[in-house]
Short mmCIF file of C-alpha atoms in Angstrom, two decimals:
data_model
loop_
_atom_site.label_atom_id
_atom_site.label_comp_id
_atom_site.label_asym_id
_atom_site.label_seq_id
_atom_site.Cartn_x
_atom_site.Cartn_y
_atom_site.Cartn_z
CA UNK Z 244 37.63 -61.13 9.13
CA UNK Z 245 41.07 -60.48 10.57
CA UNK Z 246 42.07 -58.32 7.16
CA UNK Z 247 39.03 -55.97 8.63
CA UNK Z 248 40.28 -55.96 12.20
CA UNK Z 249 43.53 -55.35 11.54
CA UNK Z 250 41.85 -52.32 9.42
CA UNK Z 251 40.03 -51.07 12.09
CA UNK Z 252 42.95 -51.34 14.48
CA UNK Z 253 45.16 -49.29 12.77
CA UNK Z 254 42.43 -46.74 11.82
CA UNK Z 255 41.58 -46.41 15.99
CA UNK Z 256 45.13 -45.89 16.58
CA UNK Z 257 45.82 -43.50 13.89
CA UNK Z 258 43.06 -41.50 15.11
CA UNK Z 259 44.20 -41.11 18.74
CA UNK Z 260 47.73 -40.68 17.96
CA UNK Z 261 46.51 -38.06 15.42
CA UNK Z 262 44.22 -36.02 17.65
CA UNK Z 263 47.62 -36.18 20.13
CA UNK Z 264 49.81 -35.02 17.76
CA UNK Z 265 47.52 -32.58 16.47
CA UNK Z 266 47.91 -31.27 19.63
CA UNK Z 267 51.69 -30.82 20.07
CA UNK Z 268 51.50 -29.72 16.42
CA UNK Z 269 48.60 -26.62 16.45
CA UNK Z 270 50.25 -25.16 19.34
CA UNK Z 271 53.99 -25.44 18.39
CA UNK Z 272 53.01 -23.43 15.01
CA UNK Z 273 50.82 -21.34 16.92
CA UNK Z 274 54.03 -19.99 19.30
CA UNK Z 275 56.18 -19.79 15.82
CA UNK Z 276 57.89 -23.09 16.84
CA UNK Z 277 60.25 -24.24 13.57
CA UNK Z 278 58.80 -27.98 13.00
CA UNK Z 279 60.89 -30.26 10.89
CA UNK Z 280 58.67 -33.19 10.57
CA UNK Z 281 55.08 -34.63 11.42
CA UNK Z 282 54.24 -37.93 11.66
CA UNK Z 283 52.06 -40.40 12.16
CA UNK Z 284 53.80 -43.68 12.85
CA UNK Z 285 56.76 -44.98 14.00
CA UNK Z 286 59.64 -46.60 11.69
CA UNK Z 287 60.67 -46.27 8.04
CA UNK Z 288 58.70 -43.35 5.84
CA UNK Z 289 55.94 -45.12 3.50
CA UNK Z 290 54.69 -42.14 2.63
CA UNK Z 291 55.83 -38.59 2.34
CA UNK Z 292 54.63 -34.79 1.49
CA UNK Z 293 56.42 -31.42 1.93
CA UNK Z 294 53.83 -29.13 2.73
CA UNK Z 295 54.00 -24.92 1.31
CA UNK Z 296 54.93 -24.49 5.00
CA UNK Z 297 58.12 -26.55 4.86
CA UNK Z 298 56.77 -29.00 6.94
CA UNK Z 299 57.64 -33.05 6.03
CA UNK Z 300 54.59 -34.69 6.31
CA UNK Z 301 54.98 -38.65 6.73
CA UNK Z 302 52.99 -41.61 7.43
CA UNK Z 303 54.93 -44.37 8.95
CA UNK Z 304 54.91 -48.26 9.15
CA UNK Z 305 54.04 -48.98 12.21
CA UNK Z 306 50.42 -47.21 13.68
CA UNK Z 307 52.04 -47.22 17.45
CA UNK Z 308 52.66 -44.07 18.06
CA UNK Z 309 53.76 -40.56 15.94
CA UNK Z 310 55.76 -37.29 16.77
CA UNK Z 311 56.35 -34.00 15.99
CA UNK Z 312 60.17 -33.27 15.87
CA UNK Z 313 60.23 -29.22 16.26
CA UNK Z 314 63.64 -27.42 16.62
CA UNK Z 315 65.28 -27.10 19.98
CA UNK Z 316 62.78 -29.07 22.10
CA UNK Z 317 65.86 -28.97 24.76
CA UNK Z 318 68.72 -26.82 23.30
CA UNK Z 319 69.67 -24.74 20.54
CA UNK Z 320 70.36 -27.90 17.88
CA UNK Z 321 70.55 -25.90 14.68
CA UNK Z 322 72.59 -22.62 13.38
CA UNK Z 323 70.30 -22.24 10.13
CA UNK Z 324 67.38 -21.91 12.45
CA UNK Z 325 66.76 -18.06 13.61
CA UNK Z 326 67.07 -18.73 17.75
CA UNK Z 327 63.42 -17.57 18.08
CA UNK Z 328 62.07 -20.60 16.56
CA UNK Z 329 63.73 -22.63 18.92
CA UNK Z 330 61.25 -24.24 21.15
CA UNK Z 331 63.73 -24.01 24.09
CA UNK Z 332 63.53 -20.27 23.80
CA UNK Z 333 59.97 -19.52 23.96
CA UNK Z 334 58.19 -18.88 27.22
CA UNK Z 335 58.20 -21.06 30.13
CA UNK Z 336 54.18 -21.31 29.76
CA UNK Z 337 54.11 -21.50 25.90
CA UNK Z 338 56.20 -24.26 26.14
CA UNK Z 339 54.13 -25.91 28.82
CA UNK Z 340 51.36 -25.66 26.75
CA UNK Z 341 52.96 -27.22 23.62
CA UNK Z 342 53.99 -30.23 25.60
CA UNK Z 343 50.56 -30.86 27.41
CA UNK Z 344 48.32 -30.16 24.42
CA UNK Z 345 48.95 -33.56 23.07
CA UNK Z 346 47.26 -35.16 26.53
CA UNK Z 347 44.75 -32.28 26.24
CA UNK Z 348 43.20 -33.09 22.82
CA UNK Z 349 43.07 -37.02 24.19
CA UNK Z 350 40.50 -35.82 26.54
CA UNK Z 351 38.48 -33.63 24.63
CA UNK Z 352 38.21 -36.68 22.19
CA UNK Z 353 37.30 -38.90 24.63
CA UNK Z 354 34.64 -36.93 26.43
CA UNK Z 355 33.10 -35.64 22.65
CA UNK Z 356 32.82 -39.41 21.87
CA UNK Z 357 31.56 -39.85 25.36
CA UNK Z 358 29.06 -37.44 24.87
CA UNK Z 359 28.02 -38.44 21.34
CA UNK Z 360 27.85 -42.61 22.49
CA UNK Z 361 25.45 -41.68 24.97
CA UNK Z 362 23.25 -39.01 23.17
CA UNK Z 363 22.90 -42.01 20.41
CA UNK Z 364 22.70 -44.72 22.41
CA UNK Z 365 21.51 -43.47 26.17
CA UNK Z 366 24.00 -43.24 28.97
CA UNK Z 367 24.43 -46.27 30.82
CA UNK Z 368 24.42 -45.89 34.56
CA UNK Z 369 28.01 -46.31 36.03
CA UNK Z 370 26.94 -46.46 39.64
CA UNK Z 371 27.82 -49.34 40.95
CA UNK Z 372 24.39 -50.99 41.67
CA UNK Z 373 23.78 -54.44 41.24
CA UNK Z 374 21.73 -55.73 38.66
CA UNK Z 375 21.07 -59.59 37.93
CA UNK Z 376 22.06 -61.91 40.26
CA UNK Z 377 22.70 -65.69 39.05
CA UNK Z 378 20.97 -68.64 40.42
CA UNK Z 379 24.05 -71.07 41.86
CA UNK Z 380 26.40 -68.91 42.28
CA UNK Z 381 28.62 -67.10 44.97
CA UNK Z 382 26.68 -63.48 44.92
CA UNK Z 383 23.24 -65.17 45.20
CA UNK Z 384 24.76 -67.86 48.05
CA UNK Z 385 25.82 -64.42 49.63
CA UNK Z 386 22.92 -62.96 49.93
CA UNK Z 387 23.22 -60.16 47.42
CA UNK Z 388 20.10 -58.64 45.75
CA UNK Z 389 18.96 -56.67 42.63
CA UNK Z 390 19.17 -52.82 43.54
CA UNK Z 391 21.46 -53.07 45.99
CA UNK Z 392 24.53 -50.38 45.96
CA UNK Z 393 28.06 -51.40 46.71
CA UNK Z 394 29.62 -48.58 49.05
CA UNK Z 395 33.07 -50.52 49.43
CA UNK Z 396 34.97 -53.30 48.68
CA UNK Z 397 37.26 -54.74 51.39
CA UNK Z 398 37.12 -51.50 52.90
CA UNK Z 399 38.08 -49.85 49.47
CA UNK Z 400 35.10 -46.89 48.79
CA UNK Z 401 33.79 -47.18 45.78
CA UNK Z 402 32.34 -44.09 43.42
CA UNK Z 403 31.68 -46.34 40.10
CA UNK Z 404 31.38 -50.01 38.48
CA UNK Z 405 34.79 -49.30 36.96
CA UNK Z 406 36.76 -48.66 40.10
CA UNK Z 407 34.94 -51.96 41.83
CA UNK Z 408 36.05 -53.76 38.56
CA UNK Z 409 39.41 -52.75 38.98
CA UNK Z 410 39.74 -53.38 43.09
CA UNK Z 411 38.22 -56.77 42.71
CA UNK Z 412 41.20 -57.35 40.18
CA UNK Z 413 43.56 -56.86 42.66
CA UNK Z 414 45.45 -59.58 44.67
CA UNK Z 415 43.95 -60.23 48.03
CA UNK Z 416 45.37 -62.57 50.44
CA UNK Z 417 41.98 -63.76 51.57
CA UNK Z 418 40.05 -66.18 48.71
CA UNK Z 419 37.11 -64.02 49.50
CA UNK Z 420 36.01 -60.26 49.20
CA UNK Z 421 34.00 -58.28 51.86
CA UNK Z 422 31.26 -56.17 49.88
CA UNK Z 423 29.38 -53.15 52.23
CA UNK Z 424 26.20 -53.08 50.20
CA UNK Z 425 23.33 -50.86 51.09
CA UNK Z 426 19.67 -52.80 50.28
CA UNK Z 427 16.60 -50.74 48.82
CA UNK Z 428 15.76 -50.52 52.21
CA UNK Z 429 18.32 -48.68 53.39
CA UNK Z 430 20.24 -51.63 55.60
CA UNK Z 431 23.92 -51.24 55.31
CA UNK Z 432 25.47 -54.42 55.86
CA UNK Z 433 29.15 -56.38 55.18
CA UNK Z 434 28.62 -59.57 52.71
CA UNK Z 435 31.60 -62.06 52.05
CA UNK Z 436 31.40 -63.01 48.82
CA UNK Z 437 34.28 -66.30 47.72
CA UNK Z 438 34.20 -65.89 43.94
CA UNK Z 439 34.56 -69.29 41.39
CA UNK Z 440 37.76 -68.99 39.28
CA UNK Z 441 37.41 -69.71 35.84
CA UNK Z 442 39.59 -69.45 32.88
CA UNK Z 443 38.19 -66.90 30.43
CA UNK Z 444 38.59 -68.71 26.73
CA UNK Z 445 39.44 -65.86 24.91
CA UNK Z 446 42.09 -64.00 27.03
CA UNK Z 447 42.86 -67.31 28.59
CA UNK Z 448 43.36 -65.04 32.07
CA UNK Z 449 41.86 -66.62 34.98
CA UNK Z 450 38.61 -64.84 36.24
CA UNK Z 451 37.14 -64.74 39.49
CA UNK Z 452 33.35 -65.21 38.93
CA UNK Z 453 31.03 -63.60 41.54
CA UNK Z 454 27.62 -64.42 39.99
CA UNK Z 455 25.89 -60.92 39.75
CA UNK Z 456 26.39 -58.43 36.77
CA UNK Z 457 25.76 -54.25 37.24
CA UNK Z 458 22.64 -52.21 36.83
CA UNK Z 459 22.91 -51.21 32.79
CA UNK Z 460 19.80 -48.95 32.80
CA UNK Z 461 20.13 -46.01 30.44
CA UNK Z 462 19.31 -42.46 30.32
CA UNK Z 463 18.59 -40.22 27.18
CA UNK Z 464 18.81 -36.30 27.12
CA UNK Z 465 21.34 -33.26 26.04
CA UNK Z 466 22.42 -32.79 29.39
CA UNK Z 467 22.25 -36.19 30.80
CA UNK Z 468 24.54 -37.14 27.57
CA UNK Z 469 26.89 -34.38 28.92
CA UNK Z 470 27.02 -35.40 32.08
CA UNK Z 471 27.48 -38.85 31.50
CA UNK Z 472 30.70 -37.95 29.35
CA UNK Z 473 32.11 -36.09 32.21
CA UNK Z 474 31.27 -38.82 35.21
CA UNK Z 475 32.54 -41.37 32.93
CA UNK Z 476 35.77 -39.65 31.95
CA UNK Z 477 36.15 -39.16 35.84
CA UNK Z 478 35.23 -42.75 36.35
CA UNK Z 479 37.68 -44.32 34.04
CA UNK Z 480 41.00 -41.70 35.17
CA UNK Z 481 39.85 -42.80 38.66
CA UNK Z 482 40.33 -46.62 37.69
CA UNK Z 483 43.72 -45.76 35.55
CA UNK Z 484 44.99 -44.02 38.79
CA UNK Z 485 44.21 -47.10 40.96
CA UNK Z 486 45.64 -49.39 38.35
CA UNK Z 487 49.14 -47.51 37.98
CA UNK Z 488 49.18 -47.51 41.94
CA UNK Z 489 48.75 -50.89 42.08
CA UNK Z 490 51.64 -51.91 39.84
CA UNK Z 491 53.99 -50.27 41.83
CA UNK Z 492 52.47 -51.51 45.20
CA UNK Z 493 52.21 -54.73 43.35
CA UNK Z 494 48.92 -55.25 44.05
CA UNK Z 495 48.14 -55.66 40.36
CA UNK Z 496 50.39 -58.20 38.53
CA UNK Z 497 51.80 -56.42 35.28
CA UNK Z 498 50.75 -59.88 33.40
CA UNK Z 499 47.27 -58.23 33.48
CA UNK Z 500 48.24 -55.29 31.20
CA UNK Z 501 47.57 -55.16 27.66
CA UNK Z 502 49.96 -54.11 25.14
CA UNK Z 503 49.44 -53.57 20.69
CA UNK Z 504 48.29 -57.84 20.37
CA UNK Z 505 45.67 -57.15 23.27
CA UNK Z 506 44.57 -54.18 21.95
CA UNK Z 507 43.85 -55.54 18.36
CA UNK Z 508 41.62 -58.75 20.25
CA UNK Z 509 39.65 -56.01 21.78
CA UNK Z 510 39.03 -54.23 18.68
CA UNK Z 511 37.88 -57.36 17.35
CA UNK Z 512 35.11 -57.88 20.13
CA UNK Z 513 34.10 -54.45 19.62
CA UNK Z 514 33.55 -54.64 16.12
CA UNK Z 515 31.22 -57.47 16.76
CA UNK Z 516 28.83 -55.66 18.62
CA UNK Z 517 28.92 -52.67 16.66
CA UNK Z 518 29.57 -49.30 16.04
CA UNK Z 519 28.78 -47.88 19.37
CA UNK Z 520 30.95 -50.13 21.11
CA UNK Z 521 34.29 -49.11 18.22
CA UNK Z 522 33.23 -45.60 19.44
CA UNK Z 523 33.46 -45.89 23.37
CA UNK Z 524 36.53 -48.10 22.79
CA UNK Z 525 37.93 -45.16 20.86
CA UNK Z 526 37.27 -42.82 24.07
CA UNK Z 527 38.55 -45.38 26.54
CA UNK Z 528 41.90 -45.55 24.76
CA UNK Z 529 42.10 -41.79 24.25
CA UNK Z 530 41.62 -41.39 28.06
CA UNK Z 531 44.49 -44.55 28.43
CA UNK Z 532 46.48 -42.89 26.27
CA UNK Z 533 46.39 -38.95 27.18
CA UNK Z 534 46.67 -40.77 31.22
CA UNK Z 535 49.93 -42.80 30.26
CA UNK Z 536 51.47 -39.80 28.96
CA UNK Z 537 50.98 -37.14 31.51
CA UNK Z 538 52.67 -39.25 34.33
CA UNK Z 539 55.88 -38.03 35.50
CA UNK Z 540 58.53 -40.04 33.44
CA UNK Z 541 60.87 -39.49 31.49
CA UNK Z 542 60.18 -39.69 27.80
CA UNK Z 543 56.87 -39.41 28.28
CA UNK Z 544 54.80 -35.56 28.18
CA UNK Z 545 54.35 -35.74 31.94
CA UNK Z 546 58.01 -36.50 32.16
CA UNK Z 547 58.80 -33.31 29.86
CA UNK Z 548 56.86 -31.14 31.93
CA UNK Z 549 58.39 -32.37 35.10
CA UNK Z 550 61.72 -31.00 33.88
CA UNK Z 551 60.11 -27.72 33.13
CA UNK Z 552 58.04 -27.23 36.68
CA UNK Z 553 61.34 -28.43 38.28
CA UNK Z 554 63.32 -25.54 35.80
CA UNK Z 555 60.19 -22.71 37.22
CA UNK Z 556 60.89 -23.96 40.53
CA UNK Z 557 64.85 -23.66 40.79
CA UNK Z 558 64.70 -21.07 38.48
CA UNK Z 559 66.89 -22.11 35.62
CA UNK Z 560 66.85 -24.30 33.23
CA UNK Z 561 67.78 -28.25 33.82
CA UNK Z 562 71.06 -29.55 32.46
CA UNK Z 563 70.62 -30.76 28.91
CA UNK Z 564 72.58 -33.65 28.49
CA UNK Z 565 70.85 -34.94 31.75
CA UNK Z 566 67.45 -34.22 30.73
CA UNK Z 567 67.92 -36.11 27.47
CA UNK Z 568 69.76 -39.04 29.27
CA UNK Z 569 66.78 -39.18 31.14
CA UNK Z 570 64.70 -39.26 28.52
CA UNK Z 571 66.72 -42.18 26.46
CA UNK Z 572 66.72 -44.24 29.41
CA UNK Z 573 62.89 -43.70 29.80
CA UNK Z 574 62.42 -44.88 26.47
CA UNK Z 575 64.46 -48.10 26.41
CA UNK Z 576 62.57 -48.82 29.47
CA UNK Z 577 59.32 -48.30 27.64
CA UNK Z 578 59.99 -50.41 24.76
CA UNK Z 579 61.39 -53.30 26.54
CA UNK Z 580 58.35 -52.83 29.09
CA UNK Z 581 56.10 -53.19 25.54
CA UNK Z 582 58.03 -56.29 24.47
CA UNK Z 583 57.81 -58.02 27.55
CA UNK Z 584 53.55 -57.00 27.57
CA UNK Z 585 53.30 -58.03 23.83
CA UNK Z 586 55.12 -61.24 24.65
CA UNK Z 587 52.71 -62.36 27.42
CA UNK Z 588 49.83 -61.27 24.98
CA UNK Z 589 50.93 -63.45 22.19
CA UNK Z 590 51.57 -66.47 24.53
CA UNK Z 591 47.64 -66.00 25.98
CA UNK Z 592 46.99 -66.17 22.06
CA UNK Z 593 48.17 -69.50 21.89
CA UNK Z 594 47.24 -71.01 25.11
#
């Protein structure tokens, strides 16, 4: 069962960091970028293909990630190369686009799958409206209620199920939550809700268990599918937003982020309950992916076109060698910020 897990993890990886590159890759040839090398992959070359266009094609080792190396992506790097290939000579907007495509074709992925999920299978509601509420436990103790609609969460609005997921998440120095619900009725009224912590067996992360679960009625329909793909997209940047906040603000403990190991346990509960779930976990990491990479940092896309909107706005170019120092440093801190998430992964494996 793993053998097929690990299968599908590496196929839903290769597919997002595909579509990326794919991105990066169309519009670089598009502009008459010269491109060295495309690949999918990082580390040594297990497969390889020159392509009529001059282009190495590789597949690499290890499914985390993939590039496009094109000439000049800074500076002029190459005297056999006619200067008007070099990426750093095209126009200011041509090379915008180039470097943003990537994130681009991540959310035209996810909303298509978005779409297609709920055309299939009905869109789900994502309001945040209550559904069942357990017997003997803290929600039904509180006084919540089928059908009722959470407007905040200690004083936090709330537009979707995701974002209340993700607020009730964060640390709170009270041991309870304040919930504004509005009844069928139309009462508006402040419940405090003291959750039961329990320690989930698989992730083995403690939970805090309120006792109610969300209103899961769907909708089927052309245009209810496309809005669906659109409110949900919304919904989940929304959440990503919060959660990126809150790691700086430290309201969210970076022990709850998921790294490669996490990833390939959730692929495995997917799997298990079918296609349609492989499919919206596909769109869920496109969206985590194309979000991740449009922040401002270095090494990153966002970081790249930081440089650039900071080279339109003083009107020349950014020094080179500090650009790419930036960059470097980025990147160390990214893959000792993935060790230290894989490592806490792999010890919740064998708690």
């Amino acid at each position: 069962m793993w053998i097929l897990t690990l299968l599908l993890f590496i196929v839903i990886l290769s597919i997002i960091v595909l579509v990326h590159e794919l991105g990066h890759f169309f519009w670089a040839k598009k502009f008459g970028v010269h491109i060295y090398e495309f690949s999918i992959g990082m580390g040594p070359v297990v497969y390889s293909h020159k392509g009529k266009d001059k282009i190495n094609y590789n597949i690499r080792a290890f499914p985390i990630g993939g590039f496009v190396q094109m000439a000049g992506e800074v500076y002029e790097d190459d005297n056999k190369i006619n200067k008007k290939s070099f990426m750093c000579n095209k126009p200011w907007h041509q090379r915008l686009m180039i470097i943003v495509a990537g994130v681009i074709n991540n959310f035209l992925l996810a909303l298509l799958l978005l779409f297609v999920y709920a055309l299939i299978w009905g869109a789900p509601n994502i309001k945040p409206e209550v559904g069942n509420v357990l017997e003997n436990y803290p929600a039904y103790s509180a006084g919540l209620k089928e059908g009722d609609l959470i407007l905040k969460i200690n004083n936090k609005k709330i537009p979707t199920w995701d974002y209340a997921q993700i607020v009730l998440s964060l640390k709170n120095k009270n041991d309870y939550s304040i919930f504004t619900i509005k009844h069928k009725d139309g009462k508006i009224e402040d419940v405090k809700i003291t959750p039961k912590k329990e320690l989930d067996k698989e992730t083995k992360v403690e939970r805090k268990i309120y006792g109610f679960s969300v209103n899961t009625n769907v909708e089927k329909g052309f245009f209810t599918s496309i809005k669906y793909a659109f409110n949900k997209f919304g919904s989940i940047v929304c959440s990503m937003a919060i959660t990126i906040k809150s790691l700086f603000t430290g309201a969210l403990s970076i022990k709850m982020l998921s790294g490669p190991v996490g990833i390939y346990q959730v692929v495995g509960q997917s799997a298990a309950y079918g296609i349609s779930q492989v499919l919206y976990l596909i769109a869920f990491l496109s969206i985590n992916v194309g979000f991740i990479n449009i922040l401002p940092f270095p090494a990153f896309d966002g970081g790249r076109a930081f440089f650039m909107i900071v080279e339109k706005i003083k009107g020349s170019p950014v020094d080179s060698n500090f650009e790419n120092l930036c960059h470097t440093i980025g990147f160390i801190l990214l893959i000792l910020l993935m060790i230290y998430i894989s490592f806490n992964d792999i010890i919740r494996l064998f708690k």
